[in-house]
CSV table of C-alpha atoms and ligand atoms in Angstrom, one decimal:
chain,number,residue,atom,x,y,z
O,8,UNK,CA,-51.5,-80.8,17.6
O,9,UNK,CA,-51.9,-79.5,14.1
O,10,UNK,CA,-54.2,-76.5,14.0
O,11,UNK,CA,-54.6,-73.6,11.6
O,12,UNK,CA,-52.0,-70.9,12.2
O,13,UNK,CA,-53.2,-67.3,12.3
O,14,UNK,CA,-51.0,-64.5,10.9
O,15,UNK,CA,-51.8,-60.8,11.1
O,16,UNK,CA,-52.2,-59.1,7.8
O,17,UNK,CA,-50.8,-55.7,8.8
O,18,UNK,CA,-47.7,-53.6,8.9
O,19,UNK,CA,-48.8,-51.4,11.8
O,20,UNK,CA,-46.7,-51.9,14.9
O,21,UNK,CA,-49.6,-51.1,17.3
O,22,UNK,CA,-51.8,-53.7,15.7
O,23,UNK,CA,-49.1,-56.4,15.6
O,24,UNK,CA,-48.1,-55.8,19.1
O,25,UNK,CA,-51.7,-55.9,20.4
O,26,UNK,CA,-52.4,-59.1,18.4
O,27,UNK,CA,-49.2,-60.8,19.8
O,28,UNK,CA,-50.2,-59.8,23.3
O,29,UNK,CA,-53.4,-62.0,22.9
O,30,UNK,CA,-51.0,-64.9,22.6
O,31,UNK,CA,-52.6,-66.5,19.5
O,32,UNK,CA,-50.5,-65.1,16.7
O,33,UNK,CA,-48.2,-67.2,14.5
O,34,UNK,CA,-46.8,-64.7,12.1
O,35,UNK,CA,-47.2,-61.5,10.1
O,36,UNK,CA,-47.8,-60.7,6.5
O,37,UNK,CA,-47.0,-57.4,4.9
O,38,UNK,CA,-47.3,-56.1,1.4
O,39,UNK,CA,-46.4,-52.7,-0.2
O,40,UNK,CA,-50.0,-51.4,0.3
O,41,UNK,CA,-50.0,-52.4,4.0
O,42,UNK,CA,-46.6,-50.7,4.5
O,43,UNK,CA,-48.0,-47.6,2.8
O,44,UNK,CA,-50.9,-47.6,5.3
O,45,UNK,CA,-48.5,-47.9,8.2
O,46,UNK,CA,-46.1,-45.2,6.9
O,47,UNK,CA,-49.0,-42.8,6.3
O,48,UNK,CA,-50.3,-43.5,9.9
O,49,UNK,CA,-46.9,-42.7,11.3
O,50,UNK,CA,-46.7,-39.5,9.3
O,51,UNK,CA,-50.1,-38.4,10.5
O,52,UNK,CA,-48.8,-38.9,14.1
O,53,UNK,CA,-46.1,-36.4,13.1
O,54,UNK,CA,-43.3,-38.9,13.0
O,55,UNK,CA,-40.6,-39.3,10.3
O,56,UNK,CA,-40.4,-43.0,9.7
O,57,UNK,CA,-37.0,-44.8,9.3
O,58,UNK,CA,-38.4,-47.7,7.3
O,59,UNK,CA,-35.4,-50.0,8.0
O,60,UNK,CA,-35.8,-49.5,11.7
O,61,UNK,CA,-39.5,-49.8,11.5
O,62,UNK,CA,-39.4,-53.2,9.7
O,63,UNK,CA,-36.8,-54.5,12.2
O,64,UNK,CA,-39.3,-53.6,15.0
O,65,UNK,CA,-42.0,-55.7,13.2
O,66,UNK,CA,-39.5,-58.6,13.0
O,67,UNK,CA,-38.8,-58.3,16.7
O,68,UNK,CA,-42.4,-58.1,17.7
O,69,UNK,CA,-43.0,-61.3,15.8
O,70,UNK,CA,-40.7,-63.1,18.1
O,71,UNK,CA,-39.1,-65.4,15.6
O,72,UNK,CA,-42.3,-66.3,13.8
O,73,UNK,CA,-42.6,-65.8,10.0
O,74,UNK,CA,-42.8,-62.3,8.7
O,75,UNK,CA,-43.4,-61.9,5.0
O,76,UNK,CA,-41.7,-59.0,3.2
O,77,UNK,CA,-42.5,-58.4,-0.4
O,78,UNK,CA,-40.3,-57.6,-3.4
O,79,UNK,CA,-41.2,-54.7,-5.7
O,80,UNK,CA,-39.6,-55.7,-9.0
O,81,UNK,CA,-41.4,-56.9,-12.1
O,82,UNK,CA,-38.9,-59.3,-13.5
O,83,UNK,CA,-37.0,-62.2,-12.2
O,84,UNK,CA,-33.6,-60.5,-12.1
O,85,UNK,CA,-34.9,-57.6,-10.0
O,86,UNK,CA,-37.0,-59.9,-7.7
O,87,UNK,CA,-34.0,-62.2,-7.1
O,88,UNK,CA,-31.8,-59.2,-6.2
O,89,UNK,CA,-34.4,-57.6,-4.0
O,90,UNK,CA,-35.2,-60.9,-2.3
O,91,UNK,CA,-31.6,-61.5,-1.4
O,92,UNK,CA,-31.3,-57.9,-0.2
O,93,UNK,CA,-34.4,-58.1,2.0
O,94,UNK,CA,-33.2,-61.4,3.4
O,95,UNK,CA,-29.7,-60.2,4.1
O,96,UNK,CA,-30.8,-57.0,5.6
O,97,UNK,CA,-33.6,-58.3,7.8
O,98,UNK,CA,-33.2,-62.0,8.5
O,99,UNK,CA,-30.4,-61.5,11.0
O,100,UNK,CA,-32.8,-59.5,13.3
O,101,UNK,CA,-34.9,-62.4,14.3
O,102,UNK,CA,-34.3,-65.2,11.7
O,103,UNK,CA,-37.9,-65.0,10.6
O,104,UNK,CA,-38.0,-63.4,7.1
O,105,UNK,CA,-40.1,-65.0,4.3
O,106,UNK,CA,-39.7,-63.2,1.0
O,107,UNK,CA,-42.9,-62.6,-0.8
O,108,UNK,CA,-42.8,-63.1,-4.5
O,109,UNK,CA,-45.8,-62.6,-6.9
O,110,UNK,CA,-46.5,-65.8,-8.8
O,111,UNK,CA,-46.4,-63.7,-12.0
O,112,UNK,CA,-45.0,-60.2,-11.9
O,113,UNK,CA,-46.2,-59.1,-15.3
O,114,UNK,CA,-48.1,-55.9,-15.4
O,115,UNK,CA,-49.2,-56.3,-19.0
O,116,UNK,CA,-51.6,-58.9,-20.5
O,117,UNK,CA,-49.1,-59.8,-23.2
O,118,UNK,CA,-45.8,-60.4,-21.6
O,119,UNK,CA,-42.6,-62.4,-21.8
O,120,UNK,CA,-42.3,-62.3,-18.1
O,121,UNK,CA,-45.0,-64.8,-17.1
O,122,UNK,CA,-42.4,-67.3,-15.8
O,123,UNK,CA,-40.4,-64.7,-13.9
O,124,UNK,CA,-42.2,-65.3,-10.6
O,125,UNK,CA,-41.4,-69.0,-10.7
O,126,UNK,CA,-37.8,-68.4,-11.7
O,127,UNK,CA,-37.4,-66.1,-8.7
O,128,UNK,CA,-39.0,-68.6,-6.4
O,129,UNK,CA,-36.8,-71.4,-7.7
O,130,UNK,CA,-33.6,-69.4,-7.4
O,131,UNK,CA,-34.3,-67.9,-4.0
O,132,UNK,CA,-35.7,-71.0,-2.4
O,133,UNK,CA,-32.7,-72.9,-3.9
O,134,UNK,CA,-30.5,-70.6,-1.8
O,135,UNK,CA,-32.5,-71.5,1.3
O,136,UNK,CA,-34.6,-68.3,1.4
O,137,UNK,CA,-38.2,-69.2,2.4
O,138,UNK,CA,-40.7,-67.9,-0.1
O,139,UNK,CA,-44.3,-66.8,0.3
O,140,UNK,CA,-45.8,-66.9,-3.2
O,141,UNK,CA,-48.4,-64.1,-3.4
O,142,UNK,CA,-51.2,-63.0,-5.8
O,143,UNK,CA,-52.4,-66.5,-6.3
O,144,UNK,CA,-55.8,-66.6,-8.1
O,145,UNK,CA,-55.9,-70.1,-9.6
O,146,UNK,CA,-55.2,-73.6,-8.2
O,147,UNK,CA,-52.7,-74.1,-11.1
O,148,UNK,CA,-50.7,-71.0,-10.1
O,149,UNK,CA,-50.5,-72.5,-6.6
O,150,UNK,CA,-49.3,-75.9,-8.0
O,151,UNK,CA,-46.6,-74.2,-10.1
O,152,UNK,CA,-45.4,-72.2,-7.1
O,153,UNK,CA,-45.2,-75.3,-5.0
O,154,UNK,CA,-43.2,-77.1,-7.7
O,155,UNK,CA,-40.8,-74.1,-7.8
O,156,UNK,CA,-40.2,-74.5,-4.1
O,157,UNK,CA,-42.4,-71.9,-2.3
O,158,UNK,CA,-42.9,-72.5,1.4
O,159,UNK,CA,-46.2,-70.7,1.4
O,160,UNK,CA,-48.8,-70.1,-1.4
O,161,UNK,CA,-51.2,-67.2,-0.8
O,162,UNK,CA,-54.6,-67.5,-2.5
O,163,UNK,CA,-56.3,-64.2,-2.3
O,164,UNK,CA,-59.8,-65.3,-1.3
O,165,UNK,CA,-61.5,-61.9,-0.9
O,166,UNK,CA,-60.2,-60.6,-4.2
O,167,UNK,CA,-61.7,-63.6,-6.0
O,168,UNK,CA,-65.0,-62.8,-4.4
O,169,UNK,CA,-64.6,-59.1,-5.4
O,170,UNK,CA,-63.9,-60.2,-9.0
O,171,UNK,CA,-66.9,-62.5,-9.2
O,172,UNK,CA,-69.2,-59.8,-7.8
O,173,UNK,CA,-67.9,-56.9,-9.8
O,174,UNK,CA,-68.0,-58.9,-13.1
O,175,UNK,CA,-71.6,-59.8,-12.4
O,176,UNK,CA,-72.6,-56.2,-11.4
O,177,UNK,CA,-73.4,-57.2,-7.8
O,178,UNK,CA,-73.2,-54.5,-5.2
O,179,UNK,CA,-70.9,-55.2,-2.2
O,180,UNK,CA,-68.7,-53.7,0.5
O,181,UNK,CA,-65.2,-55.0,1.1
O,182,UNK,CA,-66.1,-56.8,4.3
O,183,UNK,CA,-69.4,-58.4,3.0
O,184,UNK,CA,-69.6,-62.1,3.3
O,185,UNK,CA,-69.5,-64.1,0.1
O,186,UNK,CA,-70.6,-67.7,0.4
O,187,UNK,CA,-68.0,-70.4,0.0
O,188,UNK,CA,-70.5,-72.4,-2.1
O,189,UNK,CA,-70.9,-69.4,-4.4
O,190,UNK,CA,-73.6,-67.1,-5.5
O,191,UNK,CA,-76.4,-67.8,-8.0
O,192,UNK,CA,-77.6,-65.4,-10.7
O,193,UNK,CA,-80.2,-66.2,-13.3
O,194,UNK,CA,-80.0,-69.9,-12.4
O,195,UNK,CA,-76.2,-70.2,-12.8
O,196,UNK,CA,-73.5,-70.4,-10.1
O,197,UNK,CA,-71.2,-67.5,-10.7
O,198,UNK,CA,-67.5,-68.4,-11.2
O,199,UNK,CA,-64.1,-67.3,-12.3
O,200,UNK,CA,-62.7,-70.0,-14.6
O,201,UNK,CA,-64.2,-72.8,-12.5
O,202,UNK,CA,-63.6,-71.2,-9.1
O,203,UNK,CA,-66.9,-70.3,-7.5
O,204,UNK,CA,-65.5,-68.3,-4.5
O,205,UNK,CA,-62.3,-67.4,-2.8
O,206,UNK,CA,-62.8,-70.2,-0.3
O,207,UNK,CA,-63.4,-72.6,-3.2
O,208,UNK,CA,-60.0,-71.5,-4.5
O,209,UNK,CA,-58.4,-72.4,-1.1
O,210,UNK,CA,-60.3,-75.8,-1.1
O,211,UNK,CA,-59.2,-76.6,-4.6
O,212,UNK,CA,-55.6,-75.9,-3.8
O,213,UNK,CA,-55.9,-78.0,-0.6
O,214,UNK,CA,-57.3,-80.9,-2.7
O,215,UNK,CA,-54.6,-80.8,-5.3
O,216,UNK,CA,-51.8,-80.5,-2.7
O,217,UNK,CA,-53.4,-83.5,-0.8
O,218,UNK,CA,-53.6,-85.5,-4.1
O,219,UNK,CA,-49.9,-85.2,-4.5
O,220,UNK,CA,-48.9,-85.3,-0.9
O,221,UNK,CA,-47.5,-81.7,-1.1
O,222,UNK,CA,-46.8,-80.8,2.5
O,223,UNK,CA,-43.7,-78.7,2.3
O,224,UNK,CA,-45.7,-75.9,0.8
O,225,UNK,CA,-48.4,-74.5,3.1
O,226,UNK,CA,-51.7,-73.1,2.0
O,227,UNK,CA,-51.9,-69.5,3.4
O,228,UNK,CA,-55.4,-68.2,2.9
O,229,UNK,CA,-55.1,-64.4,2.3
O,230,UNK,CA,-57.3,-61.5,1.6
O,231,UNK,CA,-59.8,-62.7,4.3
O,232,UNK,CA,-62.4,-60.1,4.9
O,233,UNK,CA,-64.6,-61.4,7.7
O,234,UNK,CA,-64.8,-64.0,10.5
O,235,UNK,CA,-67.1,-66.3,8.6
O,236,UNK,CA,-64.7,-66.4,5.7
O,237,UNK,CA,-61.9,-67.2,8.2
O,238,UNK,CA,-64.0,-70.1,9.5
O,239,UNK,CA,-64.5,-71.4,6.0
O,240,UNK,CA,-60.8,-71.1,5.3
O,241,UNK,CA,-60.3,-73.5,8.3
O,242,UNK,CA,-63.0,-75.8,7.0
O,243,UNK,CA,-61.4,-75.8,3.6
O,244,UNK,CA,-58.1,-77.0,5.3
O,245,UNK,CA,-55.9,-73.9,4.9
O,246,UNK,CA,-52.7,-74.4,6.9
O,247,UNK,CA,-52.6,-70.7,7.7
O,248,UNK,CA,-55.0,-67.7,7.5
O,249,UNK,CA,-53.7,-64.2,7.5
O,250,UNK,CA,-56.2,-61.9,9.0
O,251,UNK,CA,-56.5,-58.1,9.4
O,252,UNK,CA,-57.0,-56.9,13.0
O,253,UNK,CA,-60.7,-56.2,12.5
O,254,UNK,CA,-61.3,-59.9,11.5
O,255,UNK,CA,-59.1,-61.2,14.3
O,256,UNK,CA,-61.4,-59.4,16.8
O,257,UNK,CA,-64.5,-60.4,14.9
O,258,UNK,CA,-63.6,-64.1,15.5
O,259,UNK,CA,-64.6,-63.7,19.1
O,260,UNK,CA,-67.8,-61.6,18.9
O,261,UNK,CA,-71.4,-62.9,19.1
O,262,UNK,CA,-74.4,-61.0,20.4
O,263,UNK,CA,-75.6,-64.0,22.4
O,264,UNK,CA,-72.2,-64.2,24.1
O,265,UNK,CA,-72.6,-60.6,25.2
O,266,UNK,CA,-76.2,-61.2,26.2
O,267,UNK,CA,-75.1,-64.3,28.2
O,268,UNK,CA,-72.4,-62.3,30.0
O,269,UNK,CA,-74.9,-59.7,31.0
O,270,UNK,CA,-77.3,-62.3,32.3
O,271,UNK,CA,-74.7,-64.2,34.3
O,272,UNK,CA,-73.4,-60.9,35.9
O,273,UNK,CA,-76.9,-59.9,36.8
O,274,UNK,CA,-77.6,-63.3,38.5
O,275,UNK,CA,-74.5,-63.4,40.7
O,276,UNK,CA,-75.6,-63.9,44.3
O,277,UNK,CA,-73.4,-62.4,47.1
O,278,UNK,CA,-72.5,-65.9,48.4
O,279,UNK,CA,-71.1,-66.9,45.0
O,280,UNK,CA,-69.4,-63.5,44.5
O,281,UNK,CA,-67.6,-63.8,47.8
O,282,UNK,CA,-66.5,-67.4,47.1
O,283,UNK,CA,-65.3,-66.8,43.6
O,284,UNK,CA,-63.8,-63.3,43.6
O,285,UNK,CA,-62.5,-63.1,47.2
O,286,UNK,CA,-61.4,-66.7,47.5
O,287,UNK,CA,-63.5,-67.2,50.7
D,27,LIG,C1,-51.6,-60.9,2.2
D,27,LIG,O1,-50.7,-61.6,2.0
D,27,LIG,C2,-52.3,-60.1,1.2
D,27,LIG,O2,-51.4,-59.1,0.7
D,27,LIG,C3,-53.6,-59.5,1.7
D,27,LIG,O3,-54.2,-60.5,2.5
D,27,LIG,C4,-54.5,-58.9,0.7
D,27,LIG,O4,-55.7,-58.5,1.3
D,27,LIG,P1,-56.7,-57.6,0.6
D,27,LIG,O5,-57.2,-58.2,-0.6
D,27,LIG,O6,-57.8,-57.4,1.6
D,27,LIG,O7,-56.0,-56.3,0.3
């Protein structure tokens, strides 16, 4: 059976362990911001964190399923060196490291490093290191990453929605739902360069990959902010969705399910209770 895989978008040991205990998890994605949140949480608890040991614990918790670890360099040379280092240091623990490389590491608008992400992906994947290409905001970036040999491409759905809303002066909270079919303002569907929502970005990548039979590169819907967006990522044909813990929990919650539970519990007659719960 081919079914969407669910990764947890977290670096917190407690969350990862809890999510794995539910038995539904297929992997873990980290990034420097998520590692920062985990380190700060440990410090608040009074602990001094040994980051190498901490990451090895994440790898073990993931039980051999993919864990993405991100490089921090901003040019191809640095990223290749860091990718090899991360892989050498951490892959032996559980054989499950995917090196996360930004599609374009430039931190300036005008840059001569626009191809450095692809170079790093090509070089590292050529050495057999699986790559999760991150910070993907256009279908063409995803296509280039696939051509360079990435195993996963990560379109950031929520951040596209953030961009469309902030550029159009719409008020929103991070977890607010943004429709896959876009938002209208003054008679126009809002968009970012032909992409009308984060989920539309996922759908366009899926369509392009299907056009060319690209199956070695999986579409990993990232930056997912609520359960409805996770549903829409599945509808759009994402191979994987990486979800923060609050969204994983939200996948299961509906007020009518709670109301239904209360009603069924209230209606249990003693004869049925004895049969079912005592095996009589
Ligand atoms: C995962 O690969 C991404 O780093 C993550 O999903 C980003 O999510 P955010 O936009 O909510 O920070």
